[in-house]
Amino acid sequence: NAGVTQTPKFRILKIGQSMTLQCAQDMNHNYMYWYRQDPGMGLKLIYYSVGAGITDKGEVPNGYNVSRSTTEDFPLRLELAAPSQTSVYFCASSYATGRQPQHFGDGTRLSIL
Amino acid sequence: AQKVTQAQTEISVVEKEDVTLDCVYETRDTTYYLFWYKQPPSGELVFLIRRNSFDEQNEISGRYSWNFQKSTSSFNFTITASQVVDSAVYFCALSEDNSNSGYALNFGKGTSLLVTP
């Protein structure tokens, strides 16, 4: 049972570099989400998707982009890494209803130096 | 505006003590869902419980219990006879049926629980 798989688990980037955080789920969930977790701040929504080809901004989208070409995959792109993007990133997925819990990946710890 | 407030930033207890983690939420929706997640030191998020707005029954699962009160907009979590393995950050979260963000979770800032031997 893979659930939600995030890669990589850790990464250090230099300011201005780009990278893609990968997220894949094997539960056939329509809804997928990216959150970031900063110390003492809980998790904040970056982007979400309600199905293949449909994405929308969350609370803190600046500096990020997403795409959803398949039901399974929801990559998060950082184009020009900035120190403010140092965080732990979580991908999650769920069925198309608020009553079901979201399933989270193990997170990607990203440091921008 | 903060939709979920966890006023307790850190709590420290001695093993076998009971501890209650507070959660207060704010919503205009009549249909909504409340969740508790546990984040152990290893960092993953573990789902503990879901409660919908129409079900105010309290729930008990082993040493864990939850008290949902719509009158005070609270969804508190009690650990009875705490153990060292309960040390973690606990998040309360809200999902709204009329959300404009695809049922995304609104998280509180979390309560860090430390249980010492």
Short mmCIF file of C-alpha atoms in Angstrom, two decimals:
data_model
loop_
_atom_site.label_atom_id
_atom_site.label_comp_id
_atom_site.label_asym_id
_atom_site.label_seq_id
_atom_site.Cartn_x
_atom_site.Cartn_y
_atom_site.Cartn_z
CA ASN A 1 0.00 0.00 0.00
CA ALA A 2 2.02 2.97 -1.26
CA GLY A 3 -0.60 5.69 -0.62
CA VAL A 4 0.96 9.10 -1.29
CA THR A 5 4.61 9.09 -2.31
CA GLN A 6 6.76 12.22 -2.24
CA THR A 7 10.25 12.58 -3.64
CA PRO A 8 12.80 13.68 -2.70
CA LYS A 9 12.69 13.51 1.09
CA PHE A 10 15.40 16.13 1.56
CA ARG A 11 16.94 18.72 -0.72
CA ILE A 12 19.23 21.71 -0.42
CA LEU A 13 18.99 24.36 -3.12
CA LYS A 14 20.91 27.51 -3.82
CA ILE A 15 19.05 30.79 -4.21
CA GLY A 16 17.74 31.13 -7.75
CA GLN A 17 17.81 27.43 -8.59
CA SER A 18 14.73 25.56 -9.74
CA MET A 19 13.36 22.19 -8.81
CA THR A 20 10.27 20.02 -8.92
CA LEU A 21 8.84 18.21 -5.94
CA GLN A 22 7.17 15.02 -7.04
CA CYS A 23 3.94 13.63 -5.64
CA ALA A 24 2.12 10.49 -6.70
CA GLN A 25 -0.87 8.66 -5.26
CA ASP A 26 -2.25 5.24 -6.11
CA MET A 27 -5.68 5.51 -4.47
CA ASN A 28 -7.47 6.98 -7.51
CA HIS A 29 -8.24 10.15 -5.55
CA ASN A 30 -9.52 13.06 -7.57
CA TYR A 31 -8.45 15.75 -5.12
CA MET A 32 -4.81 16.53 -4.44
CA TYR A 33 -3.14 19.26 -2.40
CA TRP A 34 0.20 20.85 -1.64
CA TYR A 35 0.82 22.33 1.79
CA ARG A 36 3.85 23.90 3.36
CA GLN A 37 4.69 23.69 7.03
CA ASP A 38 6.76 26.37 8.69
CA PRO A 39 7.84 26.07 12.34
CA GLY A 40 5.02 26.97 14.71
CA MET A 41 2.68 27.93 11.89
CA GLY A 42 0.73 24.81 11.06
CA LEU A 43 0.20 23.85 7.42
CA LYS A 44 -0.82 26.30 4.73
CA LEU A 45 -2.32 25.44 1.35
CA ILE A 46 -0.19 26.28 -1.68
CA TYR A 47 -2.16 24.77 -4.57
CA TYR A 48 -4.84 22.19 -5.03
CA SER A 49 -6.38 20.17 -7.84
CA VAL A 50 -9.86 18.67 -8.17
CA GLY A 51 -8.97 16.45 -11.09
CA ALA A 52 -6.65 15.98 -14.05
CA GLY A 53 -6.20 19.24 -15.90
CA ILE A 54 -7.72 21.38 -13.13
CA THR A 55 -5.62 23.29 -10.62
CA ASP A 56 -6.14 26.36 -8.49
CA LYS A 57 -4.29 28.58 -6.05
CA GLY A 58 -4.43 28.20 -2.32
CA GLU A 59 -3.45 30.61 0.42
CA VAL A 60 0.29 30.92 -0.37
CA PRO A 61 0.84 30.25 -4.12
CA ASN A 62 3.50 32.88 -4.90
CA GLY A 63 6.74 31.39 -6.18
CA TYR A 64 5.20 28.03 -7.07
CA ASN A 65 3.54 26.34 -10.02
CA VAL A 66 1.71 23.05 -10.40
CA SER A 67 0.35 20.83 -13.11
CA ARG A 68 -1.98 17.83 -13.10
CA SER A 69 -1.76 15.86 -16.31
CA THR A 70 -2.85 12.58 -14.73
CA THR A 71 -5.00 11.56 -11.78
CA GLU A 72 -1.97 10.03 -10.06
CA ASP A 73 0.63 12.81 -10.25
CA PHE A 74 0.70 16.35 -8.90
CA PRO A 75 4.19 17.91 -9.11
CA LEU A 76 5.07 21.22 -7.48
CA ARG A 77 7.55 23.46 -9.25
CA LEU A 78 9.78 26.11 -7.69
CA GLU A 79 11.15 28.33 -10.44
CA LEU A 80 13.50 30.71 -8.63
CA ALA A 81 14.18 29.40 -5.16
CA ALA A 82 14.23 31.99 -2.37
CA PRO A 83 15.17 31.60 1.32
CA SER A 84 11.51 32.20 2.26
CA GLN A 85 10.66 28.90 0.58
CA THR A 86 12.69 26.94 3.10
CA SER A 87 10.02 24.70 4.57
CA VAL A 88 8.62 21.21 4.80
CA TYR A 89 6.27 20.42 1.94
CA PHE A 90 3.44 17.94 2.19
CA CYS A 91 1.37 16.50 -0.59
CA ALA A 92 -2.05 15.07 0.21
CA SER A 93 -4.93 13.42 -1.60
CA SER A 94 -8.55 12.58 -0.89
CA TYR A 95 -11.85 11.61 -2.43
CA ALA A 96 -14.06 14.43 -3.67
CA THR A 97 -15.68 15.13 -0.32
CA GLY A 98 -14.72 16.92 2.84
CA ARG A 99 -15.87 14.08 5.03
CA GLN A 100 -12.99 11.78 4.15
CA PRO A 101 -9.60 12.37 5.71
CA GLN A 102 -6.77 13.49 3.53
CA HIS A 103 -3.90 11.07 3.09
CA PHE A 104 -0.51 12.71 3.43
CA GLY A 105 2.87 11.87 2.03
CA ASP A 106 5.88 11.80 4.32
CA GLY A 107 6.96 15.30 3.32
CA THR A 108 9.92 16.92 1.58
CA ARG A 109 12.28 18.98 3.71
CA LEU A 110 13.66 21.77 1.53
CA SER A 111 16.38 24.24 2.47
CA ILE A 112 17.28 27.24 0.33
CA LEU A 113 20.73 28.65 1.04
CA ALA B 1 -8.87 35.24 10.01
CA GLN B 2 -7.69 32.13 11.79
CA LYS B 3 -10.35 29.48 11.37
CA VAL B 4 -8.80 27.03 13.80
CA THR B 5 -7.20 28.14 17.03
CA GLN B 6 -5.03 25.94 19.20
CA ALA B 7 -4.15 28.27 22.03
CA GLN B 8 -1.73 25.87 23.72
CA THR B 9 1.61 26.07 21.94
CA GLU B 10 3.45 23.61 24.17
CA ILE B 11 2.37 21.27 26.94
CA SER B 12 4.63 19.20 29.15
CA VAL B 13 3.31 16.41 31.36
CA VAL B 14 4.70 13.51 33.31
CA GLU B 15 3.86 10.03 32.13
CA LYS B 16 0.46 8.71 33.29
CA GLU B 17 -1.01 12.19 33.64
CA ASP B 18 -4.14 13.05 31.67
CA VAL B 19 -3.85 15.92 29.21
CA THR B 20 -6.39 17.85 27.14
CA LEU B 21 -5.54 19.64 23.93
CA ASP B 22 -7.88 22.48 23.07
CA CYS B 23 -9.24 23.35 19.64
CA VAL B 24 -11.62 26.19 18.82
CA TYR B 25 -12.89 26.69 15.29
CA GLU B 26 -14.76 29.31 13.32
CA THR B 27 -17.02 28.71 10.34
CA ARG B 28 -20.24 29.98 8.78
CA ASP B 29 -20.97 26.68 7.07
CA THR B 30 -23.63 24.42 8.51
CA THR B 31 -21.83 21.37 7.14
CA TYR B 32 -18.21 20.99 8.08
CA TYR B 33 -15.72 18.41 9.26
CA LEU B 34 -13.17 18.50 12.05
CA PHE B 35 -10.02 16.44 12.19
CA TRP B 36 -7.12 15.72 14.49
CA TYR B 37 -3.73 14.73 13.13
CA LYS B 38 -0.63 13.64 15.02
CA GLN B 39 2.88 14.53 13.86
CA PRO B 40 5.49 12.48 15.72
CA PRO B 41 9.16 13.51 15.75
CA SER B 42 9.69 11.47 12.57
CA GLY B 43 7.61 14.10 10.76
CA GLU B 44 4.75 12.28 9.06
CA LEU B 45 1.12 13.28 9.59
CA VAL B 46 -1.07 10.60 11.11
CA PHE B 47 -4.85 10.87 10.92
CA LEU B 48 -6.53 10.32 14.30
CA ILE B 49 -10.20 11.21 13.98
CA ARG B 50 -12.85 12.92 11.89
CA ARG B 51 -16.09 14.38 13.18
CA ASN B 52 -18.82 15.97 11.06
CA SER B 53 -20.92 18.92 12.16
CA PHE B 54 -24.08 16.85 12.57
CA ASP B 55 -22.58 14.37 14.98
CA GLU B 56 -21.89 15.75 18.43
CA GLN B 57 -21.35 12.40 20.04
CA ASN B 58 -18.14 12.15 21.94
CA GLU B 59 -15.79 9.41 20.89
CA ILE B 60 -13.36 7.23 22.76
CA SER B 61 -10.62 5.15 21.24
CA GLY B 62 -8.45 3.47 23.81
CA ARG B 63 -6.69 6.21 25.77
CA TYR B 64 -7.88 8.88 23.35
CA SER B 65 -11.17 10.73 23.60
CA TRP B 66 -12.68 13.67 21.80
CA ASN B 67 -15.28 16.18 22.99
CA PHE B 68 -17.13 18.03 20.24
CA GLN B 69 -19.34 20.94 21.37
CA LYS B 70 -21.00 23.05 18.69
CA SER B 71 -22.29 25.52 21.30
CA THR B 72 -18.73 26.58 22.07
CA SER B 73 -17.23 25.72 18.65
CA SER B 74 -14.74 23.42 20.29
CA PHE B 75 -13.32 20.02 19.48
CA ASN B 76 -11.02 19.07 22.33
CA PHE B 77 -8.78 16.03 22.52
CA THR B 78 -7.93 14.22 25.74
CA ILE B 79 -5.20 11.66 26.26
CA THR B 80 -5.71 9.57 29.38
CA ALA B 81 -2.71 8.10 31.19
CA SER B 82 -0.24 9.68 28.79
CA GLN B 83 2.80 7.77 27.59
CA VAL B 84 6.17 8.86 26.25
CA VAL B 85 5.11 7.66 22.78
CA ASP B 86 2.35 10.30 22.82
CA SER B 87 5.01 13.01 22.51
CA ALA B 88 4.25 14.74 19.22
CA VAL B 89 2.73 17.82 17.67
CA TYR B 90 -1.04 17.56 17.39
CA PHE B 91 -2.99 19.48 14.79
CA CYS B 92 -6.67 20.27 14.72
CA ALA B 93 -8.08 21.00 11.25
CA LEU B 94 -11.34 22.11 9.65
CA SER B 95 -12.83 21.30 6.25
CA GLU B 96 -15.93 23.14 5.01
CA ASP B 97 -18.54 21.89 2.53
CA ASN B 98 -18.80 25.33 0.92
CA SER B 99 -15.07 25.79 0.76
CA ASN B 100 -13.73 27.51 -2.36
CA SER B 101 -10.53 25.49 -2.10
CA GLY B 102 -11.69 21.95 -2.78
CA TYR B 103 -12.20 20.83 0.82
CA ALA B 104 -8.67 21.85 1.72
CA LEU B 105 -7.88 21.62 5.40
CA ASN B 106 -7.53 24.72 7.54
CA PHE B 107 -4.99 23.79 10.19
CA GLY B 108 -4.41 25.20 13.62
CA LYS B 109 -0.83 26.03 14.52
CA GLY B 110 -0.48 22.83 16.49
CA THR B 111 0.19 21.91 20.09
CA SER B 112 3.51 20.33 20.94
CA LEU B 113 3.06 17.70 23.63
CA LEU B 114 6.04 16.41 25.58
CA VAL B 115 5.51 13.45 27.88
CA THR B 116 8.41 12.76 30.20
CA PRO B 117 9.05 9.55 32.15
#
